[in-house]
């Protein structure tokens, strides 16, 4: 990786920054140049993620043909790796909308370089998460039963169930995020259309929907974009709150807590920002985006992680305090077991990854060191998966009746599906970065001084 | 402003007239000149949404997309209540936990989600309706330089009798190029 000085590059607050783009045309060419030109490194990365996806597909095929028995979930742990990973990917999807919508509404300038890739991450992460309820069904061909529609079975779902709230919350989140993402992309696709030829121009021309940058288009676009951001912003807070109610609405020890919604939302933003760092650090060097995405952006993401890590640490501590202070023996038993029982390794590893490791970023030197950013972000991603593992597995493995207690360990099929989900996500993300501008060209142009001839006309 | 198909003399045969600007201040001077002359039927193109341009053209008038948003959100709020409530009313025997058949508190989540969902979809429809997309067949505004770095003022159908007068006015405000007809096709570098 390049040195700090080389990549600290373009900070919009600093007009004298050496790599600062000076013209609109330069921004176009810098960002478009690497597109549609596969490099050896990109092809290698694609081969890896496609291989992972194929492995996951094979594992799923085994489950479909052999039945759910090939997965490790059984009484009392009926929510295993599939639900753990579902919650993990939903959480990953949070940072994109936070960066693109909430930071847009508060006029945060550092979002500009990273929001497009973060939005793509959101859409692909939710697409990945949506696989898991379907996988967990077993009979995946009946997934459409999730949705309300008049049917000959005369069956309707229970709208009072948090699981049904979740269907609405996640499908709304996916739809709104995808619309917000595509609307933002249209002017940039038009740029790519105008810089290409032949069949590629026709394909991008169709996707650009006849965008020509007219005053009429921009006028309504800007209004609509603000409304999309205003709609998406509360979704950032609501979606993971609703996911947390999947747990908190059940009277299960370790789950039944009012702290869950803010705790889950903070965790989601924490993991999402860490994932943005993990994805964009290598992509920045691969695609030579340094003038547009650099340590200024990563440092701000690290600060977001520090804030949310503090909230999570407080929530972890408060869970224990409430379990002790409430004098509820079931609560205290489950929390004691989490820290000292069979899954204590996962608990303490989670504490290290989510509470201890991020502390190094209190040092500006570490916060602006590419290796520190990349490694700690990867540790946080592991820690956040383990957090969901702790919540889902420990409370179901040791429920109210000791006669039913049992331990859970995932089978190769579940591990295969977990790996496959990462491959599915990675495939979409790599394809996107090679075929669409993953840095928002139009918004970057807004940060470039407009061409002005001077007075006298 | 600037969206009527032709200028003031609608019955005259029209010709496309396009002025290209390399500088934002010149473009703003061009817009001011068109407004001062009460000229109609022109459209501005720009590579990015500069607030100065939108302010000059629309003079603070808000986009009607907001009414689509409001209508969609209100419709979504009601749909979010009616869908679960009417479902529950059809199956009153399903009464989990002794809760009322129609319970506002659990339905609030569905209402919230539907408000966002329908509001967003209506906003998208409003955006498409008012901004005129998809418009793949409209070639009158095609100029790849616009998405690159140039600004234009385009008359999709300027009256022939006024073309010379308009050309002179546009050149005077700093247009680097003024062309008529469909003959001028430009390419930007294929990077």
XYZ file of C-alpha atoms in Angstrom:
648
model
C 0.000 0.000 0.000
C 1.071 3.559 -0.597
C 2.361 5.780 2.156
C 0.118 8.139 4.045
C 1.534 11.180 2.282
C 0.913 9.711 -1.139
C -2.712 8.834 -0.543
C -3.795 11.508 1.883
C -4.303 13.443 -1.329
C -7.522 15.252 -1.916
C -9.209 16.833 1.034
C -11.918 19.195 -0.266
C -11.216 21.515 2.645
C -7.713 22.060 1.352
C -7.570 23.962 -1.960
C -3.824 23.388 -2.164
C -4.045 19.589 -1.960
C -1.773 18.157 -4.663
C -4.158 15.622 -6.206
C -7.183 17.876 -6.292
C -9.052 17.471 -9.609
C -9.406 20.775 -11.390
C -11.985 20.185 -14.135
C -15.235 18.342 -14.565
C -13.791 16.420 -17.501
C -10.869 15.216 -15.403
C -13.252 13.800 -12.798
C -15.117 11.913 -15.539
C -11.991 10.424 -17.015
C -10.343 9.510 -13.693
C -13.341 7.528 -12.507
C -14.430 5.994 -15.799
C -10.974 4.885 -16.978
C -10.735 1.625 -14.969
C -14.270 0.524 -15.857
C -14.914 -2.447 -18.172
C -11.211 -3.238 -18.301
C -10.627 -6.336 -16.206
C -7.175 -6.535 -14.666
C -5.469 -9.740 -13.567
C -6.037 -8.821 -9.914
C -9.731 -8.171 -10.492
C -10.110 -11.474 -12.376
C -8.361 -13.312 -9.540
C -10.683 -11.712 -6.985
C -13.690 -12.650 -9.137
C -12.484 -16.240 -9.422
C -12.236 -16.475 -5.633
C -15.672 -15.035 -4.893
C -17.374 -17.013 -7.660
C -15.710 -20.154 -6.297
C -17.062 -19.364 -2.832
C -20.511 -18.759 -4.301
C -20.472 -22.070 -6.176
C -19.443 -23.859 -2.985
C -22.348 -22.223 -1.143
C -24.715 -23.190 -3.951
C -23.564 -26.788 -3.693
C -24.153 -26.778 0.072
C -27.640 -25.382 -0.444
C -28.310 -28.010 -3.118
C -27.382 -30.676 -0.570
C -29.842 -29.208 1.897
C -32.637 -29.072 -0.670
C -32.125 -32.648 -1.815
C -31.275 -34.243 1.551
C -33.491 -32.135 3.820
C -32.854 -29.825 6.748
C -31.203 -32.659 8.671
C -27.899 -31.850 6.976
C -27.882 -28.520 8.831
C -26.882 -28.501 12.488
C -30.022 -26.749 13.691
C -32.155 -28.933 15.891
C -33.902 -28.657 19.260
C -33.342 -26.509 21.220
C -31.205 -24.368 18.866
C -33.546 -23.872 15.927
C -31.921 -20.579 14.868
C -28.342 -21.393 13.948
C -25.816 -19.938 11.552
C -28.524 -19.013 9.051
C -30.213 -16.503 11.359
C -26.877 -15.340 12.780
C -25.662 -14.583 9.268
C -28.986 -13.054 8.241
C -28.728 -10.499 11.048
C -25.048 -9.943 10.235
C -25.745 -9.036 6.593
C -28.711 -6.829 7.468
C -26.397 -4.985 9.842
C -23.757 -4.595 7.128
C -26.403 -2.986 4.953
C -26.905 -0.147 7.411
C -23.821 1.946 6.829
C -24.632 2.596 3.183
C -27.925 4.279 3.891
C -26.488 6.067 6.899
C -23.717 7.505 4.735
C -25.871 8.243 1.693
C -29.012 9.554 3.423
C -28.300 10.827 6.927
C -24.933 12.355 6.065
C -26.531 13.911 2.960
C -29.203 15.569 5.097
C -26.605 17.001 7.490
C -24.392 18.261 4.626
C -21.439 16.103 5.574
C -18.885 16.554 2.801
C -16.796 13.462 3.414
C -19.685 11.211 2.373
C -19.257 12.208 -1.271
C -16.307 9.976 -2.045
C -17.619 6.862 -0.370
C -21.399 6.976 -0.523
C -21.918 5.294 -3.892
C -19.882 2.217 -2.996
C -21.540 2.178 0.439
C -24.981 2.265 -1.159
C -23.994 -0.593 -3.456
C -22.793 -2.466 -0.396
C -26.172 -1.863 1.248
C -28.179 -3.179 -1.676
C -25.970 -6.246 -2.132
C -25.815 -6.938 1.617
C -29.617 -6.883 1.869
C -29.817 -9.133 -1.215
C -27.482 -11.506 0.613
C -29.437 -11.292 3.868
C -32.672 -12.051 2.046
C -31.259 -15.440 1.046
C -31.198 -16.623 4.637
C -34.882 -16.643 5.622
C -35.416 -18.544 2.348
C -32.589 -20.966 3.189
C -33.899 -21.363 6.704
C -37.342 -22.304 5.392
C -36.056 -25.583 4.042
C -38.796 -25.686 1.452
C -37.481 -22.552 -0.219
C -39.956 -22.775 -3.109
C -42.664 -21.660 -0.705
C -40.920 -18.402 0.184
C -43.717 -16.421 -1.413
C -45.889 -17.377 1.549
C -44.091 -14.576 3.407
C -46.051 -11.959 1.508
C -49.672 -10.935 1.953
C -51.847 -11.702 -1.019
C -55.306 -13.208 -1.460
C -54.874 -16.915 -2.084
C -56.834 -20.084 -2.522
C -55.446 -21.459 0.764
C -57.303 -18.679 2.558
C -54.264 -18.220 4.766
C -53.172 -14.809 5.986
C -50.163 -13.970 8.049
C -50.237 -12.554 11.554
C -49.432 -8.849 11.347
C -48.942 -8.744 15.105
C -45.869 -10.936 14.815
C -42.435 -9.269 14.790
C -41.408 -11.751 12.107
C -44.047 -10.236 9.808
C -42.892 -6.726 10.773
C -39.461 -7.870 9.678
C -40.737 -8.943 6.250
C -42.202 -5.466 5.756
C -39.207 -3.667 7.236
C -36.607 -5.454 5.148
C -38.551 -5.476 1.891
C -39.234 -1.745 2.336
C -35.595 -1.122 3.176
C -34.432 -3.043 0.132
C -36.886 -1.300 -2.199
C -36.149 2.211 -0.942
C -32.384 1.617 -0.870
C -32.430 0.190 -4.396
C -34.498 3.106 -5.738
C -32.302 5.663 -3.968
C -29.218 3.903 -5.320
C -30.442 3.745 -8.918
C -31.779 7.303 -9.007
C -28.381 8.519 -7.812
C -26.668 6.432 -10.482
C -28.671 7.693 -13.480
C -26.681 10.923 -14.169
C -23.424 8.979 -13.832
C -24.626 6.225 -16.158
C -25.390 8.983 -18.678
C -21.763 10.116 -18.373
C -20.572 6.602 -19.075
C -22.988 6.359 -22.025
C -21.479 9.488 -23.516
C -17.935 8.217 -23.066
C -18.540 4.849 -24.737
C -19.295 3.493 -28.184
C -21.246 0.761 -29.963
C -23.202 -1.829 -28.028
C -21.913 -0.586 -24.665
C -23.310 2.856 -25.413
C -26.684 1.331 -26.278
C -26.807 -0.673 -23.035
C -25.821 2.263 -20.855
C -28.080 4.526 -22.898
C -31.055 2.342 -21.991
C -30.071 2.394 -18.318
C -29.578 6.182 -18.363
C -33.289 6.559 -19.274
C -32.633 9.450 -21.640
C -30.871 11.610 -19.055
C -29.484 14.784 -20.651
C -28.875 17.005 -17.642
C -31.620 19.496 -18.474
C -32.691 22.110 -15.966
C -36.049 20.366 -15.776
C -34.428 17.018 -14.961
C -32.072 18.480 -12.352
C -34.825 20.544 -10.735
C -37.065 17.544 -10.054
C -34.123 15.248 -9.427
C -32.798 17.404 -6.600
C -36.226 17.608 -4.993
C -36.801 13.865 -5.280
C -33.308 13.053 -4.029
C -33.950 15.044 -0.873
C -37.220 13.205 -0.300
C -35.569 9.826 -0.855
C -32.906 10.775 1.687
C -35.574 11.914 4.144
C -37.409 8.614 3.717
C -34.282 6.491 3.924
C -32.942 8.200 7.072
C -35.561 6.847 9.506
C -35.225 3.450 7.858
C -31.623 3.296 9.077
C -32.946 3.442 12.621
C -36.091 1.400 12.116
C -34.895 -1.654 10.183
C -32.489 -3.001 12.732
C -34.873 -2.019 15.524
C -37.450 -4.276 13.898
C -34.837 -7.016 13.447
C -34.006 -6.697 17.151
C -37.678 -7.210 17.975
C -37.458 -10.637 16.335
C -35.569 -11.433 19.523
C -36.704 -8.890 22.096
C -40.440 -9.607 21.684
C -39.866 -13.214 22.756
C -39.805 -13.899 26.518
C -36.482 -15.696 26.126
C -33.764 -15.006 28.682
C -31.023 -12.901 27.149
C -33.332 -11.530 24.453
C -36.279 -9.927 26.223
C -34.790 -6.472 26.693
C -35.775 -2.934 25.775
C -32.125 -2.069 25.138
C -32.118 -4.223 22.006
C -33.226 -1.667 19.358
C -30.565 1.009 20.060
C -28.012 -1.714 20.751
C -28.732 -3.399 17.410
C -28.773 -0.134 15.465
C -25.408 0.928 16.915
C -23.992 -2.514 16.153
C -25.297 -2.372 12.593
C -23.712 1.016 11.922
C -20.500 -0.187 13.574
C -20.235 -3.286 11.384
C -21.387 -1.437 8.257
C -18.761 1.297 8.576
C -16.080 -1.325 9.226
C -17.196 -3.216 6.119
C -17.003 -0.013 4.053
C -13.379 0.358 5.185
C -12.664 -3.311 4.452
C -14.100 -3.081 0.937
C -12.946 0.369 -0.113
C -9.341 0.189 1.120
C -8.333 -2.415 -1.472
C -10.677 -1.032 -4.148
C -9.145 2.431 -3.805
C -5.747 1.072 -4.736
C -7.089 -1.349 -7.332
C -9.071 1.352 -9.159
C -6.720 4.264 -8.413
C -9.396 6.362 -6.719
C -6.906 8.072 -4.388
C -7.813 11.640 -5.448
C -11.428 10.916 -4.541
C -11.363 8.296 -1.774
C -8.503 8.499 0.670
C -7.503 8.505 4.301
C -9.642 11.540 5.048
C -12.706 9.415 4.322
C -11.363 6.333 6.086
C -10.466 8.363 9.155
C -14.031 9.643 9.369
C -15.373 6.113 9.003
C -13.031 5.035 11.790
C -14.448 7.806 13.988
C -17.964 6.490 13.303
C -16.754 3.050 14.356
C -15.238 4.472 17.534
C -18.509 6.147 18.497
C -20.612 3.051 17.856
C -18.040 0.786 19.507
C -18.443 2.879 22.646
C -22.232 2.514 22.467
C -21.907 -1.247 22.006
C -19.496 -1.574 24.924
C -21.962 0.324 27.082
C -24.796 -1.958 25.874
C -22.799 -5.118 26.631
C -22.090 -3.833 30.132
C -25.646 -2.674 30.683
C -27.021 -6.103 29.688
C -25.011 -7.627 32.534
C -25.951 -4.896 34.953
C -29.672 -5.304 34.199
C -29.430 -9.096 34.469
C -27.811 -8.741 37.903
C -29.894 -5.818 39.156
C -33.243 -7.332 38.104
C -32.513 -10.408 40.246
C -34.113 -12.507 37.532
C -32.362 -15.895 37.937
C -32.938 -16.925 34.306
C -31.438 -13.705 32.977
C -28.440 -13.896 35.257
C -27.935 -17.597 34.465
C -27.799 -17.021 30.731
C -25.466 -14.040 30.972
C -23.165 -15.897 33.359
C -23.107 -18.856 31.014
C -22.303 -16.665 28.008
C -19.139 -15.431 29.728
C -18.060 -18.690 31.395
C -19.790 -21.572 29.599
C -19.222 -23.574 26.440
C -19.389 -20.545 24.183
C -17.212 -18.310 26.366
C -14.562 -18.286 23.624
C -17.044 -16.607 21.286
C -18.075 -14.114 23.954
C -14.564 -12.996 24.879
C -13.464 -12.926 21.275
C -16.463 -10.688 20.570
C -15.490 -8.381 23.444
C -11.944 -8.162 22.125
C -13.029 -7.520 18.532
C -15.787 -4.998 19.237
C -14.680 -3.251 22.424
C -10.888 -3.537 22.703
C -9.446 -3.637 19.175
C -11.144 -0.425 17.956
C -9.569 1.506 20.839
C -6.333 1.778 18.847
C -8.169 4.240 16.614
C -8.207 6.796 19.407
C -4.685 7.468 18.166
C -4.789 9.627 15.039
C -1.642 7.928 13.834
C -3.411 4.553 13.857
C -6.611 6.034 12.457
C -4.729 7.287 9.423
C -2.569 4.231 8.892
C -3.897 2.075 6.008
C -2.801 -1.209 7.557
C -4.288 -0.374 10.958
C -7.554 0.631 9.303
C -7.759 -2.512 7.199
C -6.827 -4.969 9.947
C -9.009 -3.487 12.703
C -11.979 -3.223 10.311
C -11.586 -6.923 9.494
C -11.444 -7.732 13.227
C -14.643 -5.733 13.789
C -16.422 -7.683 11.035
C -15.508 -10.948 12.754
C -16.572 -9.537 16.106
C -19.966 -8.453 14.862
C -20.708 -11.885 13.418
C -19.726 -13.364 16.800
C -22.041 -10.922 18.583
C -25.017 -12.326 16.693
C -23.709 -15.855 17.320
C -23.659 -15.145 21.073
C -27.147 -13.711 21.093
C -28.813 -16.346 18.912
C -27.085 -19.505 20.060
C -26.567 -19.062 23.800
C -30.134 -18.050 24.643
C -31.661 -20.959 22.731
C -29.080 -23.570 23.796
C -29.795 -22.829 27.486
C -33.482 -21.975 27.634
C -35.809 -22.198 30.627
C -35.915 -26.012 30.856
C -32.518 -27.578 31.660
C -33.815 -30.955 30.425
C -33.726 -29.612 26.882
C -30.306 -27.965 27.003
C -27.950 -28.881 24.182
C -25.002 -27.432 22.375
C -24.989 -26.378 18.756
C -22.258 -26.585 16.196
C -22.710 -25.821 12.516
C -22.290 -28.546 9.902
C -20.252 -28.205 6.720
C -23.472 -27.317 4.903
C -24.082 -24.292 7.123
C -20.447 -23.223 6.926
C -20.599 -23.694 3.146
C -23.667 -21.497 2.907
C -21.970 -18.872 5.106
C -18.935 -18.854 2.810
C -21.209 -18.878 -0.218
C -23.062 -15.826 1.052
C -19.780 -13.908 1.211
C -19.055 -15.092 -2.336
C -22.497 -13.990 -3.549
C -22.001 -10.551 -1.981
C -18.459 -10.238 -3.306
C -19.479 -11.222 -6.819
C -22.135 -8.526 -7.006
C -19.832 -5.915 -5.511
C -16.896 -6.649 -7.809
C -19.152 -6.714 -10.865
C -20.657 -3.402 -9.846
C -17.295 -1.728 -9.333
C -16.177 -2.815 -12.802
C -19.321 -1.830 -14.671
C -20.655 1.286 -12.916
C -19.013 4.374 -11.416
C -18.533 3.315 -7.797
C -17.449 6.859 -6.951
C -20.250 9.373 -7.489
C -18.978 11.438 -10.410
C -21.669 14.106 -10.377
C -21.353 14.796 -6.662
C -17.565 14.877 -6.879
C -17.974 17.529 -9.589
C -19.966 19.625 -7.115
C -16.799 19.850 -5.035
C -14.722 21.082 -7.968
C -14.644 24.834 -8.572
C -16.922 25.605 -11.558
C -15.300 27.002 -14.716
C -15.707 30.781 -14.599
C -14.505 33.244 -17.231
C -14.891 36.332 -15.090
C -16.959 39.490 -15.210
C -17.540 41.595 -18.263
C -20.214 40.010 -20.435
C -39.656 27.870 -17.588
C -38.204 26.893 -20.880
C -40.213 23.720 -21.454
C -42.750 24.785 -24.083
C -42.153 23.056 -27.386
C -41.534 26.286 -29.294
C -40.950 29.927 -28.740
C -43.583 32.642 -28.857
C -44.472 32.237 -32.547
C -45.685 28.685 -32.335
C -47.134 28.452 -35.832
C -43.764 29.116 -37.492
C -41.651 26.129 -38.585
C -38.950 25.603 -35.972
C -35.303 24.691 -36.023
C -33.100 23.434 -33.235
C -30.738 26.058 -31.911
C -28.007 25.270 -29.443
C -25.544 27.503 -27.647
C -22.616 25.858 -25.865
C -20.962 27.554 -22.908
C -17.654 26.620 -21.341
C -18.131 28.847 -18.292
C -20.810 28.969 -15.656
C -20.920 32.756 -15.389
C -21.419 33.073 -19.131
C -24.262 30.576 -18.988
C -25.912 32.537 -16.193
C -25.559 35.682 -18.298
C -27.232 33.817 -21.164
C -30.127 32.743 -18.950
C -30.519 36.295 -17.649
C -30.559 37.601 -21.215
C -33.240 35.117 -22.311
C -35.353 36.093 -19.321
C -34.852 39.795 -19.867
C -35.931 39.410 -23.508
C -38.970 37.334 -22.437
C -37.799 34.565 -24.726
C -39.464 31.202 -24.190
C -38.997 27.631 -25.329
C -35.417 27.084 -24.145
C -33.811 24.526 -21.913
C -30.539 24.654 -20.023
C -28.272 21.612 -19.850
C -25.488 21.234 -17.323
C -23.136 18.466 -16.203
C -24.176 18.889 -12.582
C -27.005 20.492 -10.601
C -25.632 23.969 -9.844
C -27.956 25.883 -7.548
C -27.193 29.117 -9.396
C -28.661 27.667 -12.585
C -31.777 26.273 -10.918
C -32.280 29.544 -9.058
C -31.934 31.549 -12.267
C -34.332 29.341 -14.200
C -36.934 28.506 -11.551
C -36.594 31.561 -9.302
C -37.246 29.528 -6.168
C -40.357 27.726 -7.417
C -40.426 24.309 -5.728
C -40.787 21.072 -7.646
C -44.293 19.553 -7.732
C -42.681 16.193 -6.945
C -43.362 17.048 -3.307
C -47.093 16.561 -3.819
C -46.475 13.067 -5.180
C -44.406 12.333 -2.096
C -47.080 13.590 0.277
C -49.880 11.748 -1.527
C -47.911 8.494 -1.616
C -46.976 8.738 2.046
C -50.562 9.423 3.163
C -51.851 6.586 0.975
C -49.163 4.287 2.403
C -50.106 5.179 5.964
C -53.720 4.195 5.305
C -52.807 1.056 3.371
C -50.495 0.088 6.236
C -53.430 0.189 8.595
C -56.142 -1.212 6.341
C -54.166 -4.248 5.146
C -53.603 -5.797 8.596
C -56.873 -4.487 10.047
C -59.069 -5.876 7.289
C -57.097 -9.131 7.338
C -57.632 -9.476 11.075
C -61.300 -8.543 10.763
C -61.729 -11.333 8.227
C -60.203 -13.839 10.668
C -61.323 -12.693 14.112
C -60.622 -16.091 15.651
C -56.883 -15.529 15.260
C -56.336 -13.585 18.435
C -52.836 -14.133 19.756
C -52.184 -13.357 23.365
C -55.655 -12.008 24.001
C -54.870 -8.831 22.103
C -57.656 -6.906 20.364
C -58.474 -8.167 16.879
C -57.501 -4.785 15.431
C -54.483 -3.575 17.428
C -53.049 -0.208 16.558
C -49.728 -0.629 18.369
C -48.407 -3.672 16.432
C -49.870 -2.275 13.227
C -47.905 0.961 13.731
C -44.817 -0.820 12.422
C -46.612 -1.879 9.232
C -48.080 1.631 8.872
C -44.650 3.205 9.226
C -43.075 0.883 6.677
C -45.903 1.364 4.175
C -45.703 5.159 4.586
C -42.037 5.056 3.618
C -42.537 2.492 0.848
C -45.477 4.133 -0.890
C -44.055 7.625 -0.363
C -40.801 6.580 -2.035
C -42.500 4.842 -4.943
C -44.767 7.853 -5.501
C -41.710 10.135 -5.395
C -40.066 8.005 -8.065
C -43.176 8.166 -10.244
C -43.392 11.933 -9.726
C -39.742 12.336 -10.650
C -40.221 10.332 -13.845
C -43.413 12.159 -14.772
C -42.124 15.684 -14.257
C -38.593 15.220 -15.533
C -39.757 13.385 -18.633
C -37.788 10.168 -18.239
C -37.531 7.625 -19.728
C -36.931 9.673 -22.889
C -34.600 7.526 -24.930
C -36.058 8.622 -28.279
C -35.682 12.358 -27.667
C -32.589 13.266 -29.702
C -33.026 17.031 -29.650
C -30.979 17.389 -26.464
C -28.298 14.874 -27.301
C -24.820 16.267 -26.787
C -22.199 14.173 -25.016
C -20.274 17.285 -24.035
C -22.996 18.161 -21.541
C -22.308 15.184 -19.281
C -18.604 15.952 -19.606
C -17.930 19.610 -18.828
C -20.069 21.937 -20.980
C -23.235 23.913 -20.428
C -25.839 24.598 -23.100
C -28.920 26.646 -23.774
C -31.040 24.712 -26.282
C -34.095 25.751 -28.244
C -35.552 22.427 -29.437
C -37.642 24.329 -31.976
C -36.722 27.993 -32.410
C -38.741 30.044 -34.964
C -36.662 30.491 -38.083
C -37.407 34.197 -38.245
C -35.766 34.726 -34.871
C -32.741 32.480 -35.193
C -30.271 35.196 -36.131
C -31.450 37.453 -33.336
C -31.169 34.639 -30.796
C -27.731 33.643 -32.082
C -26.473 37.168 -31.656
C -27.828 37.376 -28.140
C -26.286 34.045 -27.128
C -22.877 34.850 -28.607
C -22.941 38.213 -26.842
C -23.319 36.460 -23.475
C -20.232 34.314 -24.039
C -21.406 31.188 -25.858
C -18.372 29.539 -27.411
C -20.434 27.911 -30.143
C -23.941 28.425 -31.522
C -25.311 25.889 -34.014
C -28.628 25.192 -35.684
C -30.158 21.965 -36.940
C -29.226 18.384 -36.136
C -25.992 18.339 -38.062
C -23.644 18.962 -35.180
C -22.808 15.621 -33.547
C -19.970 15.674 -31.079
C -18.024 13.029 -29.308
C -16.078 13.208 -26.105
C -12.944 11.108 -25.663
C -13.677 7.416 -25.258
C -11.511 6.766 -22.229
